[in-house]
Amino acid sequence: MATALRTHSVGRVLLHRVTLTYLIVALLWVVAGVLKPGFASAGHLRYLLELAAVMGIVAAGQTLVIIAAGIDLSVASVITFSAMMLPLLSPAGDPSGLAGVAATLLLTTAVGTLNGLGIVLLRVHPLILTLATATILQGALILIAGGSAISVNNPAVVFLGNGKLLGWPMTIVTWLVLGSLVTALLHATVLGAWLFAIGTNDRASRLAGVAVGPALVAAYAISGFCAGLGGLLLLGMNRQGYVGIGEPYLLGSIAAVVLGGTSILGGRGSYLGTVAGAVLLVTITALITVVNASAGWRSILFGALILGLLLLSGRDRESR
Amino acid sequence: MTPPVLATREVGKRFYDNVVLRGVGIEIRPGRVHALLGENGAGKSTLINLLSGVLQPDAGAILVDGQERRGLTPAEARRLGIAVVQQELSLAPHLSVAENIALGAMPRRGGFIDYGQLAHGAGQLCARLGLDVPLDLPVERLPLGQRQLIEIAKALWRRPRVLILDEPTSSLSAHEVRTLFGLVRALRATGVAVLYISHRLNEVLELCDWVTVLKDGVVTADQSLEGSDPKALVRLMVGREAGDLFPPRGTGGEGKLALAAHGLVGESLRGLDLELRYGEVLGLGGLLGQGQEETLRALYGDLPLRGGEIRVDGRTRRAASPGRSADAGIAYVPADRKREALLLPLPIRYNLVLPALRRLATHGLRRRVREAITAASLIREFAIKANDPRDAAQLLSGGNQQKIAIARWLPLSPRVLLLNDPTRGVDVETKREIYARLRRMADDGAAVLLLSSDTLELVHLCDRVAVQRDGRIVAELDRGRLSEEAIVRASLGMAA
Amino acid sequence: MSGLELQLRLLWRRNAGLWSLFTLLAALLVVYAWLHPGLLSIAGVARFTQTWFPVALVALAQTLIMLAGGIDLSIGAMVSLGCVLAATLVGETATAAGLGIAAVVAIGATIGATTGAIVALLRLPAIIVTLAGSFLIAGAALLVMPRPGGSMPDWLSDALAGDRPTALAMLILLLIAWRVLQATPLGHAINAAGDNPQGAFRSGVDVPLARIATYALSGALASFAGVYVAAQTGAGDPVIGMPLTLDSITAAVLGGVGFLGGQGTLRGAIAGSLLLVILINVMFFLGFPPVAQYVAKGLIIVAAMAVRLLRAG
Amino acid sequence: APATAAAKCIKGDRKAPYTVGWANIYSVPTWMKQTSGTIEDVVEQLKAKGLVDSYVVTDAEGNANTQIAQIQSMIDADVDAIVVIAGSSTALNRVIEQACEKGIAVANVDSLVTTDQLTVKINTDSNKWGAQAAEFLIGAMGGKGKIIIMNGPAGISVSEDRRAGATPVLAAHPEIEILTETNTPYNAAPAQEAMTSLLFQYPEIDGILSLGGALTAGAILAMDRQGRPMVPMTGENYRQFLELWKEKGLTAWATMQPNWLGGFGVYAAVQALEGRDIPAFVEVPLPIIDNSNLDEYLARAADFPADGYIYSPYSLEMFDDLLAGK
Ligand SMILES: Nc1ncnc2c1ncn2[C@@H]1O[C@H](COP(=O)(O)OP(=O)(O)OP(=O)(O)O)[C@@H](O)[C@H]1O
Ligand SMILES: Nc1ncnc2c1ncn2[C@@H]1O[C@H](COP(=O)(O)OP(=O)(O)OP(=O)(O)O)[C@@H](O)[C@H]1O
Ligand SMILES: [Mg+2]
Ligand SMILES: [Mg+2]
């Protein structure tokens, strides 16, 4: 049980492990491409990346929260909420649609902030508090659903979901920008360093003068922002929001984070790993879609793939 | 001479490229208290981990009753009668005192836990250790010193033939140490072999019969302790003559009021009054668990108060939190470094800059180079024995971890230092450095409040000592009246 | 201190954080009984416990795992699998039914033990292993029964989920069984392994074994919940358990189980599951529309947690 | 009302005005919200006639076990009629039988239970749904070609029934090749994702047999994004699908699960309580949407939510006709 751990080698191993996850993704693409021609076509891979972008953006907030030893179970509801609220929040007089985008992101960030405040001030376990937030948002969705008589015609959102910038899909561009920001936040700012500290030992962090409360609120607020942005991208990609649009991203975002090597117990992890985790998850989801088998077998194949990849990508992890 | 019950033959141990033990032989015999000495990071804990099956040697052999044991596991070591007091690390915080004492060795009857025997046995052990706590209390609610006693009770529970104590007294007060020594002597009389690790050399001289000294992973002395004195021990460990442990005292106690507490009421505090001045080292003494730790936490802003007020520089403090205190130049070194100070899995470097992180950054952006330089200079100044500052802090030896807990505050140049047993598990040379530094800081105008379980520290380092009992300060001993006896008397509630 | 006194004090101590939950529940039960006097009859109690029993079982299953420091996302799938297996395997005669139920529970325990072995021996994160497990198990359930069907003997349905409070009796039996387990070294090892795995290992506790045992027990409980749902509904449904995973986690955490293991009690989890079930019923009788139901549920669950934690200080 | 009631479960001891309960499986999805709308509308109309005086709703949040508990609560509260969309085709059997024994009129609509001890089951025929869709598609494809079948979630009766209905039709046409099938929730995004991957996989697709919900909309979006030519396809009255159909000028066919099945359930239950002899099973004919009447539907689109379903008009008179088997 007392495994020898050295951080700089942990760092190396981690990097190594993240590299390994990327290698696995590549391997998976090659194997799938050989077995199922068309799977590894450039167009398909780009599409997978676009899908992974949404997962990756939602999982960005989740990464911050999990590194701080929390968890955000409200992301699915926040995504749906964002997609449903946007048409209501887009003023008719704004041709760019940016006002609606800003208002929606502000709203979801506020939801995240409330999550953080509840966790810090009421000292309720994040699992329960974010679950309660999700439940309350579901209630709000009953009111909103069916209320929006127009499908999305917000140009900013359509551009986000469908547009291209210098030949690159906007989803991927957005992901690149957000991903860089989150990576920088984690590794180049005091806040990021604090999140690692809090996730490792919040009591010790507090006694060392770390502003634990504000840092946690910030992490949950960012998670709310990321989920909101994910919702807008989905809305743009589908041109239509509906209740339940966020559902696959709840367990998906957590799985991407953990598959990417971030410890579910907090204190250890990287966003680069999450990126690989998101791509991995999206890839195997697509893979089981193209396998012609009954639903039962597909489910089994999916489970087996996750387990297999987990085994491949590293066994020296915590025993939880 | 009786044959050794537990011994090593030429054992070696390395972690990656760090060779920690080299050809170490040690023989632990029944009826003898055997001291294992060495500077921080010399390899003592590693050696006992080998002896107790927690780690496996890379070379050499472990011998139990003269027989070589390969692949020893903790469970097997236990069966062979080897019990180790690893400090607080192996307690289950949410389980009760009784359950922890019997952890892994529950008395059973017909497949079930025998609660009768558990209550009886655990109760008896607590009594023998002078530990007066309810058996059903979760251990997380106990102060560090009492947790340490439970760790000892846990080792004794198994009626060991070999008892290994890794710095068992490092957070016990003088009174508890007496009790423990009585117990160890009684065990010795019944033929138990004791291996005793401590950095408190006079304790070693008082209790132990034999000494093995480790230096950089090699045995440099293995001899009887008869006729030794502390200086001789230091010479054995460090290889040169020992200087005075404690620095000369300055004027002290004349500065302005830094912190003043009036009628504090809260967890374990029952109307506490205390004044701390700039330029002085104020000691805080007393028996274990009289609320001394709570006093420090209250001053640091970490304890919710139900009454009383705290003045900082003469101004009443309102919303208090550790963060605000740290910003105001107040530093706090907790006793329980593993749970309250260090971020064990994170790099040493990171641990060293955590409190100063914001100070070192510009506009919230970290300055890695500055951080690295700061950490490197702290490692040098405190002689922290680290292979690589990027290693996880948990890989450091206990004493070196303790150095981090103190060193990390220095970049903030705090004006008030609240220290809870800051030299716990620290070797003599480092202690000397820490004492000198504290004195220098006080001379430079800082206010130092030192809670210590080591009466020597209180007597020889402090300008003044306040003795706490039952949540109140019951005596203040100024320099003229400072003596070990006076502190113990006040602690026990006798007139000074 | 005598052994009995120690045992009683430990019991009391473990309830300490739960009084606000218990009080809230008592209040809700009074309100419920007042709104619906029919509750206060044997049949009323029987019917109420029937709806509660499966949730209580999964809450127990989750609590076991969380106590040992893990989390199980495959509990819902296991309920589904137990349900379809029961509707396929349980025969008409008493012997056949008994054997069938035993077989289902044994399968659940085996799958649980396998999961536990993967988590404990290969040291992989439980959250992902059990997520993968949930797909594997759900897939197996679909293979056993691609769509709802099968049947359970009527007499069995009546016995387990009829007008007699069998479910309540089983719940009490389970609590007693848990007390008994707690009084064994294994039960103790489970707690210690969750609380401080390294320390427990160093103290000679067989941590991997304790982990595997909890997963096996949890698998058995979840599959039995499936059997019960099959009996209660008279048939098998390959997806019926899915929503129960989240319920199980909520109930366990509400009942005071720490996310990091080591603390919490089964009766807390049972109380947590009761809160989830009774809230829904009380809100119906109070005439809450769905919108308000969601909001109220979210707020009450947070309040139930916050009150306890704030009082604990 | 006559002394001896004719409909199942009805004992004749309940008098107007009645209390109506709506045991909703999940109130959040838009389809369910629209269905609730028709129920509330019919309740209002019946209130005006003095037949109903109160109305209670439960929401099981998608959990069949919760739905059991809530129907139990309705029995305990002694409502007179219960309308239920079943969260599981088997799980509710026993509690519904209990309600029936208590003389409560139980109308089960849309997702049906397997028990027959209730007042009335109202539904379209899911088997026919699948069969007719398959027939249209095969016809539109000229009897041969490669298709992809898009199913709803696995393990759910409705989606299994629709698929089962298509099976014999497909089997009768050996020149139809099934490339592969999908199972997704009845939502656009997952369908679009699955379809996108499949499009890359199969360069040649001649038809899409989509068996409901928003699946077809997802398929169209996927094809559109890849610039693939549209092929004949089937679907449901999902507003976005109908709009895309018009926009792309598709060869398509749609039917629907009318939301007013809910309102109809209320009406039928109250009629039964009033002593009317109503059939144990009312099969609602599947309305067909094709190019001939697509515009009629789209003309009313603005009255329906963007992520909703454009259902055919209804009235109490129409319900009477349906009950009378007309
Ligand atoms: N698991 C490990 N991996 C790498 N290095 C280790 C590990 N454990 C210990 N070390 C290193 O081995 C050396 C000896 O450590 P050990 O804990 O044995 O010292 P010690 O003599 O007990 O010191 P102290 O008096 O401070 O407790 C230290 O340099 C420490 O950093
Ligand atoms: N998680 C771990 N992985 C590897 N080695 C560890 C780990 N935790 C502790 N160690 C090593 O095990 C040895 C014993 O651990 P322990 O925590 O008792 O340290 P220690 O040096 O004895 O501290 P103390 O001063 O409290 O006695 C130390 O040398 C430490 O480096
Ligand atoms: Mg040591
Ligand atoms: Mg040590």
Coordinates of C-alpha atoms in Angstrom, one line a residue, chain C residues 32 36 47 50-51 54 142 145-150 154 157-158 161-162 229 231-241 243-244 247 277 280-281 284-285 288-290 293-294 297, chain D residues 26-28 56-66 68-70 72-77 79 87-95 98 102 114 154-158 160-161 164:
Chain C
Y32 CA -48.3 12.6 6.2
H36 CA -53.5 10.5 4.9
R47 CA -48.1 -0.3 1.1
Q50 CA -43.3 -1.2 -0.4
T51 CA -42.6 1.9 -2.3
P54 CA -36.3 -0.7 -3.1
L142 CA -31.1 -6.2 -22.1
M145 CA -34.9 -9.5 -21.5
P146 CA -34.9 -7.1 -24.5
R147 CA -38.2 -5.6 -23.4
P148 CA -40.4 -5.7 -20.3
G149 CA -42.0 -9.1 -19.7
G150 CA -41.7 -12.3 -17.8
D154 CA -48.6 -14.2 -7.7
S157 CA -45.9 -11.0 -5.1
D158 CA -48.6 -11.1 -2.5
A161 CA -45.7 -6.8 -1.6
G162 CA -49.2 -7.5 -0.5
V229 CA -39.2 -4.8 -7.7
A231 CA -42.2 -9.2 -7.1
Q232 CA -43.8 -5.8 -6.5
T233 CA -44.6 -5.2 -10.1
G234 CA -45.2 -8.9 -11.1
A235 CA -42.8 -8.8 -14.0
G236 CA -39.4 -7.9 -15.3
D237 CA -38.2 -4.6 -16.8
P238 CA -34.7 -4.3 -18.2
V239 CA -34.4 -0.6 -17.5
I240 CA -36.4 -0.1 -14.4
G241 CA -33.5 0.4 -12.0
P243 CA -33.0 6.2 -11.9
L244 CA -32.2 4.4 -8.6
D247 CA -31.4 8.1 -5.5
V277 CA -39.9 8.9 -0.7
I280 CA -42.9 13.0 -2.7
N281 CA -45.9 11.6 -1.0
F284 CA -48.7 15.2 -3.4
F285 CA -51.1 15.4 -0.5
F288 CA -47.9 20.9 -4.9
P289 CA -47.8 21.3 -8.7
P290 CA -44.7 19.7 -10.4
Q293 CA -42.3 20.0 -6.3
Y294 CA -38.9 20.3 -7.9
K297 CA -37.5 19.0 -3.1
Chain D
Y26 CA -42.0 13.0 -16.2
S27 CA -43.3 16.6 -16.6
V28 CA -40.1 18.2 -17.9
V56 CA -54.3 16.7 -9.1
V57 CA -51.0 16.0 -10.8
T58 CA -47.9 14.0 -9.8
D59 CA -44.6 13.8 -11.5
A60 CA -42.4 10.7 -11.1
E61 CA -39.3 12.4 -12.6
G62 CA -38.9 9.5 -15.0
N63 CA -38.8 6.9 -12.3
A64 CA -41.3 4.0 -12.6
N65 CA -40.8 3.2 -8.9
T66 CA -41.8 6.7 -8.0
I68 CA -46.0 3.4 -8.4
A69 CA -45.8 5.4 -5.2
Q70 CA -47.6 8.3 -6.6
Q72 CA -50.6 4.6 -4.6
S73 CA -51.0 8.1 -3.1
M74 CA -53.8 8.9 -5.5
I75 CA -55.6 5.7 -4.4
D76 CA -55.0 6.7 -0.8
A77 CA -56.4 10.2 -1.6
V79 CA -59.4 10.3 -6.5
G87 CA -43.1 4.6 -17.1
S88 CA -42.8 0.8 -17.5
S89 CA -45.2 -1.5 -19.3
T90 CA -45.1 -4.0 -16.4
A91 CA -44.2 -2.2 -13.3
L92 CA -47.5 -0.4 -12.7
N93 CA -49.6 -3.4 -13.2
R94 CA -50.3 -4.2 -9.6
V95 CA -50.9 -0.7 -8.4
Q98 CA -55.5 -2.0 -7.0
K102 CA -61.2 0.5 -5.5
T114 CA -49.7 -5.1 -19.8
A154 CA -33.7 0.0 -25.9
G155 CA -35.8 -1.9 -23.5
I156 CA -38.9 0.4 -23.8
S157 CA -42.1 -1.1 -25.1
V158 CA -43.0 1.7 -27.5
E160 CA -39.6 -2.3 -29.3
D161 CA -43.2 -2.4 -30.7
A164 CA -41.4 -5.2 -34.2

